PDB file of C-alpha atoms in Angstrom:
ATOM      1  CA  MET A   1      59.763  -8.307  24.559  1.00  0.00           C
ATOM      2  CA  GLU A   2      55.991  -8.624  24.145  1.00  0.00           C
ATOM      3  CA  LEU A   3      53.977 -11.392  25.747  1.00  0.00           C
ATOM      4  CA  TYR A   4      50.347 -12.368  26.137  1.00  0.00           C
ATOM      5  CA  LEU A   5      49.198 -15.593  27.791  1.00  0.00           C
ATOM      6  CA  ARG A   6      45.557 -16.492  28.267  1.00  0.00           C
ATOM      7  CA  GLY A   7      44.715 -17.983  31.642  1.00  0.00           C
ATOM      8  CA  ASP A   8      44.615 -21.628  30.518  1.00  0.00           C
ATOM      9  CA  ILE A   9      47.989 -21.346  28.769  1.00  0.00           C
ATOM     10  CA  GLU A  10      49.547 -19.464  31.666  1.00  0.00           C
ATOM     11  CA  GLN A  11      48.404 -22.250  33.967  1.00  0.00           C
ATOM     12  CA  ALA A  12      49.689 -24.977  31.630  1.00  0.00           C
ATOM     13  CA  TRP A  13      53.146 -23.422  31.253  1.00  0.00           C
ATOM     14  CA  GLY A  14      53.524 -22.157  34.814  1.00  0.00           C
ATOM     15  CA  ASP A  15      56.789 -20.317  35.417  1.00  0.00           C
ATOM     16  CA  SER A  16      58.499 -21.784  32.346  1.00  0.00           C
ATOM     17  CA  ASP A  17      59.834 -19.615  29.539  1.00  0.00           C
ATOM     18  CA  PRO A  18      56.953 -19.369  26.996  1.00  0.00           C
ATOM     19  CA  PHE A  19      59.390 -19.248  24.082  1.00  0.00           C
ATOM     20  CA  GLN A  20      60.946 -22.520  25.236  1.00  0.00           C
ATOM     21  CA  GLU A  21      57.527 -24.071  25.814  1.00  0.00           C
ATOM     22  CA  VAL A  22      56.448 -23.167  22.285  1.00  0.00           C
ATOM     23  CA  GLU A  23      59.548 -24.797  20.818  1.00  0.00           C
ATOM     24  CA  LYS A  24      58.714 -28.039  22.669  1.00  0.00           C
ATOM     25  CA  LEU A  25      55.284 -28.316  21.041  1.00  0.00           C
ATOM     26  CA  GLN A  26      54.792 -31.208  18.663  1.00  0.00           C
ATOM     27  CA  GLY A  27      52.033 -32.184  16.269  1.00  0.00           C
ATOM     28  CA  ASP A  28      50.985 -32.211  12.628  1.00  0.00           C
ATOM     29  CA  ILE A  29      53.135 -29.797  10.634  1.00  0.00           C
ATOM     30  CA  TYR A  30      51.300 -27.757   7.983  1.00  0.00           C
ATOM     31  CA  ARG A  31      54.182 -25.529   6.931  1.00  0.00           C
ATOM     32  CA  ASN A  32      57.904 -25.383   7.615  1.00  0.00           C
ATOM     33  CA  LYS A  33      59.841 -22.952   5.465  1.00  0.00           C
ATOM     34  CA  GLU A  34      61.113 -19.370   5.270  1.00  0.00           C
ATOM     35  CA  GLY A  35      61.699 -19.236   9.011  1.00  0.00           C
ATOM     36  CA  ARG A  36      58.112 -20.114   9.915  1.00  0.00           C
ATOM     37  CA  VAL A  37      56.582 -23.363  11.111  1.00  0.00           C
ATOM     38  CA  THR A  38      52.837 -23.929  11.474  1.00  0.00           C
ATOM     39  CA  LEU A  39      51.549 -26.945  13.330  1.00  0.00           C
ATOM     40  CA  GLN A  40      48.484 -28.338  15.023  1.00  0.00           C
ATOM     41  CA  THR A  41      49.240 -29.331  18.572  1.00  0.00           C
ATOM     42  CA  GLN A  42      47.702 -30.373  21.885  1.00  0.00           C
ATOM     43  CA  ILE A  43      48.014 -28.680  25.265  1.00  0.00           C
ATOM     44  CA  ASN A  44      46.300 -30.401  28.180  1.00  0.00           C
ATOM     45  CA  GLY A  45      44.090 -32.309  25.757  1.00  0.00           C
ATOM     46  CA  LYS A  46      42.896 -29.251  23.846  1.00  0.00           C
ATOM     47  CA  SER A  47      43.754 -28.641  20.181  1.00  0.00           C
ATOM     48  CA  PHE A  48      45.545 -25.485  19.035  1.00  0.00           C
ATOM     49  CA  PHE A  49      47.346 -24.121  16.014  1.00  0.00           C
ATOM     50  CA  VAL A  50      50.694 -22.451  16.531  1.00  0.00           C
ATOM     51  CA  LYS A  51      52.815 -20.398  14.172  1.00  0.00           C
ATOM     52  CA  ILE A  52      56.427 -19.985  15.209  1.00  0.00           C
ATOM     53  CA  HIS A  53      58.593 -17.389  13.467  1.00  0.00           C
ATOM     54  CA  ARG A  54      62.320 -17.863  13.996  1.00  0.00           C
ATOM     55  CA  GLY A  55      63.641 -15.095  11.765  1.00  0.00           C
ATOM     56  CA  ILE A  56      63.949 -15.181   8.004  1.00  0.00           C
ATOM     57  CA  GLY A  57      67.404 -13.610   7.685  1.00  0.00           C
ATOM     58  CA  TRP A  58      68.453 -10.485   5.833  1.00  0.00           C
ATOM     59  CA  LYS A  59      68.785 -12.329   2.520  1.00  0.00           C
ATOM     60  CA  GLU A  60      65.087 -13.226   2.503  1.00  0.00           C
ATOM     61  CA  ILE A  61      64.115  -9.728   3.671  1.00  0.00           C
ATOM     62  CA  PHE A  62      66.037  -8.056   0.840  1.00  0.00           C
ATOM     63  CA  LYS A  63      64.727 -10.613  -1.659  1.00  0.00           C
ATOM     64  CA  ASN A  64      61.162  -9.696  -0.740  1.00  0.00           C
ATOM     65  CA  LEU A  65      61.861  -5.970  -0.841  1.00  0.00           C
ATOM     66  CA  LEU A  66      63.490  -6.224  -4.276  1.00  0.00           C
ATOM     67  CA  GLN A  67      60.358  -8.028  -5.466  1.00  0.00           C
ATOM     68  CA  LEU A  68      58.287  -5.151  -4.009  1.00  0.00           C
ATOM     69  CA  ARG A  69      56.793  -7.505  -1.427  1.00  0.00           C
ATOM     70  CA  LEU A  70      56.610  -6.753   2.283  1.00  0.00           C
ATOM     71  CA  PRO A  71      58.408  -9.560   4.145  1.00  0.00           C
ATOM     72  CA  ILE A  72      56.682 -11.443   6.953  1.00  0.00           C
ATOM     73  CA  ILE A  73      59.085 -11.187   9.857  1.00  0.00           C
ATOM     74  CA  GLY A  74      56.951 -12.246  12.796  1.00  0.00           C
ATOM     75  CA  ALA A  75      53.582 -12.946  14.374  1.00  0.00           C
ATOM     76  CA  SER A  76      52.819  -9.369  15.441  1.00  0.00           C
ATOM     77  CA  ASN A  77      50.591  -8.481  12.496  1.00  0.00           C
ATOM     78  CA  GLU A  78      48.498 -11.622  12.882  1.00  0.00           C
ATOM     79  CA  PHE A  79      48.030 -11.009  16.584  1.00  0.00           C
ATOM     80  CA  ALA A  80      47.114  -7.345  16.099  1.00  0.00           C
ATOM     81  CA  ALA A  81      44.763  -8.063  13.187  1.00  0.00           C
ATOM     82  CA  ALA A  82      42.978 -10.857  15.053  1.00  0.00           C
ATOM     83  CA  GLU A  83      42.496  -8.667  18.129  1.00  0.00           C
ATOM     84  CA  LYS A  84      41.202  -5.713  16.105  1.00  0.00           C
ATOM     85  CA  LEU A  85      38.841  -7.805  13.970  1.00  0.00           C
ATOM     86  CA  ALA A  86      37.427  -9.497  17.055  1.00  0.00           C
ATOM     87  CA  ALA A  87      36.856  -6.096  18.669  1.00  0.00           C
ATOM     88  CA  LEU A  88      34.944  -5.080  15.532  1.00  0.00           C
ATOM     89  CA  GLY A  89      32.679  -8.108  15.840  1.00  0.00           C
ATOM     90  CA  VAL A  90      34.248 -10.141  13.030  1.00  0.00           C
ATOM     91  CA  ASP A  91      34.548 -13.877  13.703  1.00  0.00           C
ATOM     92  CA  THR A  92      38.211 -14.713  13.434  1.00  0.00           C
ATOM     93  CA  LEU A  93      41.100 -16.429  15.218  1.00  0.00           C
ATOM     94  CA  THR A  94      41.013 -16.522  19.008  1.00  0.00           C
ATOM     95  CA  THR A  95      44.479 -15.947  20.412  1.00  0.00           C
ATOM     96  CA  ALA A  96      45.519 -18.102  23.338  1.00  0.00           C
ATOM     97  CA  ALA A  97      49.120 -16.876  23.483  1.00  0.00           C
ATOM     98  CA  PHE A  98      51.452 -14.495  21.689  1.00  0.00           C
ATOM     99  CA  GLY A  99      55.081 -13.625  22.174  1.00  0.00           C
ATOM    100  CA  LYS A 100      57.782 -11.598  20.457  1.00  0.00           C
ATOM    101  CA  LYS A 101      61.387 -10.935  21.403  1.00  0.00           C
ATOM    102  CA  GLY A 102      64.373  -9.483  19.619  1.00  0.00           C
ATOM    103  CA  ILE A 103      64.928  -6.137  17.902  1.00  0.00           C
ATOM    104  CA  ASN A 104      66.774  -7.441  14.835  1.00  0.00           C
ATOM    105  CA  PRO A 105      64.010  -8.150  12.268  1.00  0.00           C
ATOM    106  CA  ALA A 106      66.122 -10.819  10.577  1.00  0.00           C
ATOM    107  CA  LYS A 107      66.423 -12.842  13.790  1.00  0.00           C
ATOM    108  CA  GLN A 108      63.243 -11.951  15.640  1.00  0.00           C
ATOM    109  CA  HIS A 109      61.618 -14.856  17.513  1.00  0.00           C
ATOM    110  CA  SER A 110      57.846 -14.752  17.813  1.00  0.00           C
ATOM    111  CA  PHE A 111      54.808 -17.013  17.994  1.00  0.00           C
ATOM    112  CA  ILE A 112      51.034 -16.987  18.018  1.00  0.00           C
ATOM    113  CA  LEU A 113      48.919 -19.788  19.483  1.00  0.00           C
ATOM    114  CA  THR A 114      45.236 -19.894  18.510  1.00  0.00           C
ATOM    115  CA  ASP A 115      42.284 -22.115  19.327  1.00  0.00           C
ATOM    116  CA  ASP A 116      41.673 -24.851  16.765  1.00  0.00           C
ATOM    117  CA  LEU A 117      38.536 -24.078  14.751  1.00  0.00           C
ATOM    118  CA  SER A 118      37.818 -27.772  14.438  1.00  0.00           C
ATOM    119  CA  ASN A 119      34.107 -27.841  13.641  1.00  0.00           C
ATOM    120  CA  THR A 120      34.468 -25.904  10.411  1.00  0.00           C
ATOM    121  CA  ILE A 121      34.853 -26.312   6.658  1.00  0.00           C
ATOM    122  CA  SER A 122      36.537 -23.853   4.326  1.00  0.00           C
ATOM    123  CA  LEU A 123      34.239 -21.988   1.976  1.00  0.00           C
ATOM    124  CA  GLU A 124      36.383 -23.229  -0.896  1.00  0.00           C
ATOM    125  CA  ASP A 125      35.483 -26.826  -0.052  1.00  0.00           C
ATOM    126  CA  TYR A 126      31.929 -26.040   0.960  1.00  0.00           C
ATOM    127  CA  CYS A 127      31.148 -24.222  -2.298  1.00  0.00           C
ATOM    128  CA  ALA A 128      33.154 -26.500  -4.599  1.00  0.00           C
ATOM    129  CA  ASP A 129      30.105 -28.244  -6.067  1.00  0.00           C
ATOM    130  CA  TRP A 130      27.789 -25.250  -6.174  1.00  0.00           C
ATOM    131  CA  LYS A 131      28.049 -25.009  -9.949  1.00  0.00           C
ATOM    132  CA  ASN A 132      26.500 -28.478 -10.320  1.00  0.00           C
ATOM    133  CA  ASN A 133      24.383 -28.451  -7.163  1.00  0.00           C
ATOM    134  CA  PRO A 134      23.434 -24.841  -6.430  1.00  0.00           C
ATOM    135  CA  PRO A 135      22.463 -23.881  -2.872  1.00  0.00           C
ATOM    136  CA  SER A 136      19.175 -22.253  -2.067  1.00  0.00           C
ATOM    137  CA  PHE A 137      18.896 -18.619  -3.107  1.00  0.00           C
ATOM    138  CA  ALA A 138      18.494 -17.530   0.516  1.00  0.00           C
ATOM    139  CA  HIS A 139      21.625 -19.401   1.638  1.00  0.00           C
ATOM    140  CA  LYS A 140      23.800 -18.028  -1.157  1.00  0.00           C
ATOM    141  CA  LYS A 141      22.447 -14.547  -0.528  1.00  0.00           C
ATOM    142  CA  ALA A 142      23.270 -14.838   3.193  1.00  0.00           C
ATOM    143  CA  LEU A 143      26.847 -15.955   2.533  1.00  0.00           C
ATOM    144  CA  ILE A 144      27.431 -13.206  -0.018  1.00  0.00           C
ATOM    145  CA  ALA A 145      26.063 -10.645   2.441  1.00  0.00           C
ATOM    146  CA  LEU A 146      28.302 -11.982   5.213  1.00  0.00           C
ATOM    147  CA  LEU A 147      31.484 -11.786   3.123  1.00  0.00           C
ATOM    148  CA  ALA A 148      30.590  -8.332   1.858  1.00  0.00           C
ATOM    149  CA  LYS A 149      29.953  -7.124   5.413  1.00  0.00           C
ATOM    150  CA  VAL A 150      33.221  -8.585   6.737  1.00  0.00           C
ATOM    151  CA  SER A 151      35.131  -7.030   3.820  1.00  0.00           C
ATOM    152  CA  ARG A 152      33.542  -3.653   4.449  1.00  0.00           C
ATOM    153  CA  ILE A 153      34.268  -3.732   8.189  1.00  0.00           C
ATOM    154  CA  MET A 154      37.857  -4.898   7.646  1.00  0.00           C
ATOM    155  CA  HIS A 155      38.752  -2.266   5.054  1.00  0.00           C
ATOM    156  CA  GLY A 156      36.811   0.423   6.889  1.00  0.00           C
ATOM    157  CA  ALA A 157      38.960  -0.223   9.958  1.00  0.00           C
ATOM    158  CA  GLY A 158      42.215   0.142   8.029  1.00  0.00           C
ATOM    159  CA  ILE A 159      42.990  -3.575   7.699  1.00  0.00           C
ATOM    160  CA  ASN A 160      43.850  -5.345   4.457  1.00  0.00           C
ATOM    161  CA  HIS A 161      44.360  -9.095   4.369  1.00  0.00           C
ATOM    162  CA  ARG A 162      46.720  -9.714   1.400  1.00  0.00           C
ATOM    163  CA  ASP A 163      45.617 -13.382   1.157  1.00  0.00           C
ATOM    164  CA  TYR A 164      41.915 -12.735   0.775  1.00  0.00           C
ATOM    165  CA  TYR A 165      40.453 -15.904  -0.743  1.00  0.00           C
ATOM    166  CA  ILE A 166      37.383 -17.969   0.116  1.00  0.00           C
ATOM    167  CA  CYS A 167      39.644 -20.760   1.406  1.00  0.00           C
ATOM    168  CA  HIS A 168      40.529 -18.440   4.295  1.00  0.00           C
ATOM    169  CA  PHE A 169      36.947 -18.291   5.493  1.00  0.00           C
ATOM    170  CA  LEU A 170      35.999 -21.242   7.710  1.00  0.00           C
ATOM    171  CA  LEU A 171      32.283 -21.972   7.888  1.00  0.00           C
ATOM    172  CA  GLU A 172      31.039 -23.077  11.297  1.00  0.00           C
ATOM    173  CA  LYS A 173      29.154 -26.317  10.702  1.00  0.00           C
ATOM    174  CA  ASN A 174      26.815 -25.756  13.634  1.00  0.00           C
ATOM    175  CA  SER A 175      25.554 -22.570  11.980  1.00  0.00           C
ATOM    176  CA  LEU A 176      24.252 -24.603   9.028  1.00  0.00           C
ATOM    177  CA  ALA A 177      21.216 -25.557  11.096  1.00  0.00           C
ATOM    178  CA  ASP A 178      19.920 -22.146  10.008  1.00  0.00           C
ATOM    179  CA  LEU A 179      21.106 -21.599   6.433  1.00  0.00           C
ATOM    180  CA  SER A 180      19.954 -17.987   6.495  1.00  0.00           C
ATOM    181  CA  SER A 181      22.447 -17.121   9.243  1.00  0.00           C
ATOM    182  CA  PRO A 182      25.866 -18.655   8.450  1.00  0.00           C
ATOM    183  CA  GLN A 183      28.927 -18.017  10.614  1.00  0.00           C
ATOM    184  CA  CYS A 184      32.394 -17.783   9.080  1.00  0.00           C
ATOM    185  CA  TYR A 185      35.800 -17.259  10.668  1.00  0.00           C
ATOM    186  CA  LEU A 186      38.404 -15.212   8.803  1.00  0.00           C
ATOM    187  CA  ILE A 187      41.838 -16.815   9.221  1.00  0.00           C
ATOM    188  CA  ASP A 188      45.448 -16.644   7.958  1.00  0.00           C
ATOM    189  CA  LEU A 189      46.111 -13.073   9.000  1.00  0.00           C
ATOM    190  CA  HIS A 190      49.910 -13.270   9.038  1.00  0.00           C
ATOM    191  CA  ARG A 191      50.239 -10.982   5.985  1.00  0.00           C
ATOM    192  CA  ALA A 192      47.613  -8.488   7.155  1.00  0.00           C
ATOM    193  CA  GLN A 193      48.454  -4.806   7.263  1.00  0.00           C
ATOM    194  CA  LEU A 194      46.955  -2.337   9.730  1.00  0.00           C
ATOM    195  CA  ARG A 195      46.695   1.384   9.082  1.00  0.00           C
ATOM    196  CA  LYS A 196      44.344   4.251   9.904  1.00  0.00           C
ATOM    197  CA  LYS A 197      42.889   3.921   6.417  1.00  0.00           C
ATOM    198  CA  THR A 198      43.155   1.113   3.864  1.00  0.00           C
ATOM    199  CA  PRO A 199      44.762   2.371   0.631  1.00  0.00           C
ATOM    200  CA  GLN A 200      42.501   1.844  -2.364  1.00  0.00           C
ATOM    201  CA  ARG A 201      45.004  -0.353  -4.216  1.00  0.00           C
ATOM    202  CA  TRP A 202      45.111  -2.797  -1.297  1.00  0.00           C
ATOM    203  CA  ALA A 203      41.329  -2.882  -1.016  1.00  0.00           C
ATOM    204  CA  ILE A 204      41.184  -3.616  -4.753  1.00  0.00           C
ATOM    205  CA  LYS A 205      43.723  -6.413  -4.341  1.00  0.00           C
ATOM    206  CA  ASP A 206      41.744  -8.022  -1.507  1.00  0.00           C
ATOM    207  CA  ILE A 207      38.352  -7.913  -3.214  1.00  0.00           C
ATOM    208  CA  ALA A 208      39.805  -9.046  -6.547  1.00  0.00           C
ATOM    209  CA  GLY A 209      41.431 -12.007  -4.822  1.00  0.00           C
ATOM    210  CA  LEU A 210      38.182 -12.935  -3.115  1.00  0.00           C
ATOM    211  CA  TYR A 211      36.250 -12.743  -6.388  1.00  0.00           C
ATOM    212  CA  PHE A 212      38.929 -14.661  -8.311  1.00  0.00           C
ATOM    213  CA  SER A 213      38.812 -17.480  -5.767  1.00  0.00           C
ATOM    214  CA  ALA A 214      35.029 -17.788  -6.160  1.00  0.00           C
ATOM    215  CA  MET A 215      34.803 -17.669  -9.954  1.00  0.00           C
ATOM    216  CA  ASP A 216      34.273 -21.418 -10.385  1.00  0.00           C
ATOM    217  CA  ILE A 217      31.353 -21.820  -7.976  1.00  0.00           C
ATOM    218  CA  GLY A 218      28.675 -20.534 -10.311  1.00  0.00           C
ATOM    219  CA  LEU A 219      28.337 -16.887  -9.311  1.00  0.00           C
ATOM    220  CA  THR A 220      26.061 -14.730 -11.422  1.00  0.00           C
ATOM    221  CA  LYS A 221      26.432 -11.046 -12.259  1.00  0.00           C
ATOM    222  CA  ARG A 222      23.517 -10.382  -9.913  1.00  0.00           C
ATOM    223  CA  ASP A 223      25.393 -12.151  -7.086  1.00  0.00           C
ATOM    224  CA  CYS A 224      28.374  -9.877  -7.670  1.00  0.00           C
ATOM    225  CA  LEU A 225      26.251  -6.733  -7.755  1.00  0.00           C
ATOM    226  CA  ARG A 226      24.639  -7.771  -4.470  1.00  0.00           C
ATOM    227  CA  PHE A 227      28.113  -8.024  -2.894  1.00  0.00           C
ATOM    228  CA  ILE A 228      29.051  -4.635  -4.366  1.00  0.00           C
ATOM    229  CA  LYS A 229      25.994  -2.887  -2.939  1.00  0.00           C
ATOM    230  CA  ILE A 230      26.580  -4.239   0.563  1.00  0.00           C
ATOM    231  CA  TYR A 231      30.335  -3.578   0.548  1.00  0.00           C
ATOM    232  CA  SER A 232      29.775  -0.058  -0.776  1.00  0.00           C
ATOM    233  CA  GLY A 233      26.915   0.671   1.610  1.00  0.00           C
ATOM    234  CA  GLN A 234      24.842   1.953  -1.284  1.00  0.00           C
ATOM    235  CA  ALA A 235      21.128   1.353  -1.620  1.00  0.00           C
ATOM    236  CA  SER A 236      21.451   1.968  -5.359  1.00  0.00           C
ATOM    237  CA  LEU A 237      24.112   1.094  -7.916  1.00  0.00           C
ATOM    238  CA  LYS A 238      23.891   4.601  -9.373  1.00  0.00           C
ATOM    239  CA  ASN A 239      26.279   6.159  -6.847  1.00  0.00           C
ATOM    240  CA  LEU A 240      29.047   3.552  -7.033  1.00  0.00           C
ATOM    241  CA  ASN A 241      32.728   4.292  -7.473  1.00  0.00           C
ATOM    242  CA  VAL A 242      32.713   2.579 -10.869  1.00  0.00           C
ATOM    243  CA  SER A 243      36.465   2.995 -11.436  1.00  0.00           C
ATOM    244  CA  PHE A 244      37.142   1.056  -8.215  1.00  0.00           C
ATOM    245  CA  TRP A 245      34.899  -1.828  -9.212  1.00  0.00           C
ATOM    246  CA  ARG A 246      36.225  -1.912 -12.778  1.00  0.00           C
ATOM    247  CA  ALA A 247      39.723  -2.230 -11.315  1.00  0.00           C
ATOM    248  CA  VAL A 248      38.540  -5.085  -9.048  1.00  0.00           C
ATOM    249  CA  ASN A 249      36.854  -6.852 -11.962  1.00  0.00           C
ATOM    250  CA  ASP A 250      39.814  -6.459 -14.331  1.00  0.00           C
ATOM    251  CA  LYS A 251      42.309  -7.647 -11.731  1.00  0.00           C
ATOM    252  CA  ALA A 252      40.202 -10.700 -10.820  1.00  0.00           C
ATOM    253  CA  LEU A 253      39.759 -11.674 -14.478  1.00  0.00           C
ATOM    254  CA  ALA A 254      43.509 -11.281 -15.066  1.00  0.00           C
ATOM    255  CA  LEU A 255      44.279 -13.443 -12.013  1.00  0.00           C
ATOM    256  CA  TYR A 256      42.008 -16.179 -13.331  1.00  0.00           C
ATOM    257  CA  GLN A 257      43.594 -16.061 -16.799  1.00  0.00           C
ATOM    258  CA  LYS A 258      47.079 -16.250 -15.291  1.00  0.00           C
ATOM    259  CA  ASP A 259      46.256 -19.053 -12.852  1.00  0.00           C
ATOM    260  CA  HIS A 260      44.099 -21.229 -15.124  1.00  0.00           C
ATOM    261  CA  GLY A 261      45.502 -20.388 -18.540  1.00  0.00           C
ATOM    262  CA  GLN A 262      42.033 -19.594 -19.864  1.00  0.00           C
ATOM    263  CA  PRO A 263      39.403 -16.858 -19.577  1.00  0.00           C
ATOM    264  CA  SER A 264      37.188 -16.716 -16.508  1.00  0.00           C
ATOM    265  CA  PRO A 265      33.677 -18.175 -16.774  1.00  0.00           C
ATOM    266  CA  CYS A 266      32.386 -14.940 -15.194  1.00  0.00           C
ATOM    267  CA  GLU A 267      31.338 -11.985 -17.284  1.00  0.00           C
ATOM    268  CA  LYS A 268      32.490  -8.410 -16.931  1.00  0.00           C
ATOM    269  CA  TRP A 269      30.377  -6.248 -14.646  1.00  0.00           C
ATOM    270  CA  TRP A 270      30.507  -3.159 -16.868  1.00  0.00           C
TER     271      TRP A 270
END
């Protein structure tokens, strides 16, 4: 068994079994399927989000494996990814409690409780009208730089997200007082993978997903090249791994075609 309780949660639950306390939590349910429930809840008047994994069963595990997908069997990856990203200086989920018990992956019981990032707006919602009402150049440049930096740190540390879209970045509203210095939290880490080094194909998948999710907000080719330079850590575009970025571009364009049934409004980079 693995268990972590922050001081406020340890005090709230006392000597009770944390796994039983988690199951008593009630609130607004955001997801309840495939052995996982996600809900917003209150503990001593403070808002939290909790994900409870109750085991997905061998049938679901084999189904995922046959589809060449890694099954999500518990909260361990999300906990580990959040802790590592925070240690790297990336704004992300703050874990208040985590627990895991059971060896059988099909029946493993686990949970992760995180602080509610209440004063935020997803980048998907925040940028939705950019095409019609563009932001200032400095603000857009700052956000692009932030996402490129987070992506570079994450992949450089051996983490890939697997659900890497702008909707999974939450913009802190208080940071909008200074548009040149936005603050975003990276969330939904339950599918994240942690290794010593991020395989190129998974880095491509992440960046392509991020680009695909931002294709309707009015990005220009210059915006994309700015992201590429920062992510690559190159002062010039001459030394880029062009095959990597072609793969990112092609995958993002294909995702858009598949999802929207029409070509992307964004042009090819090369």
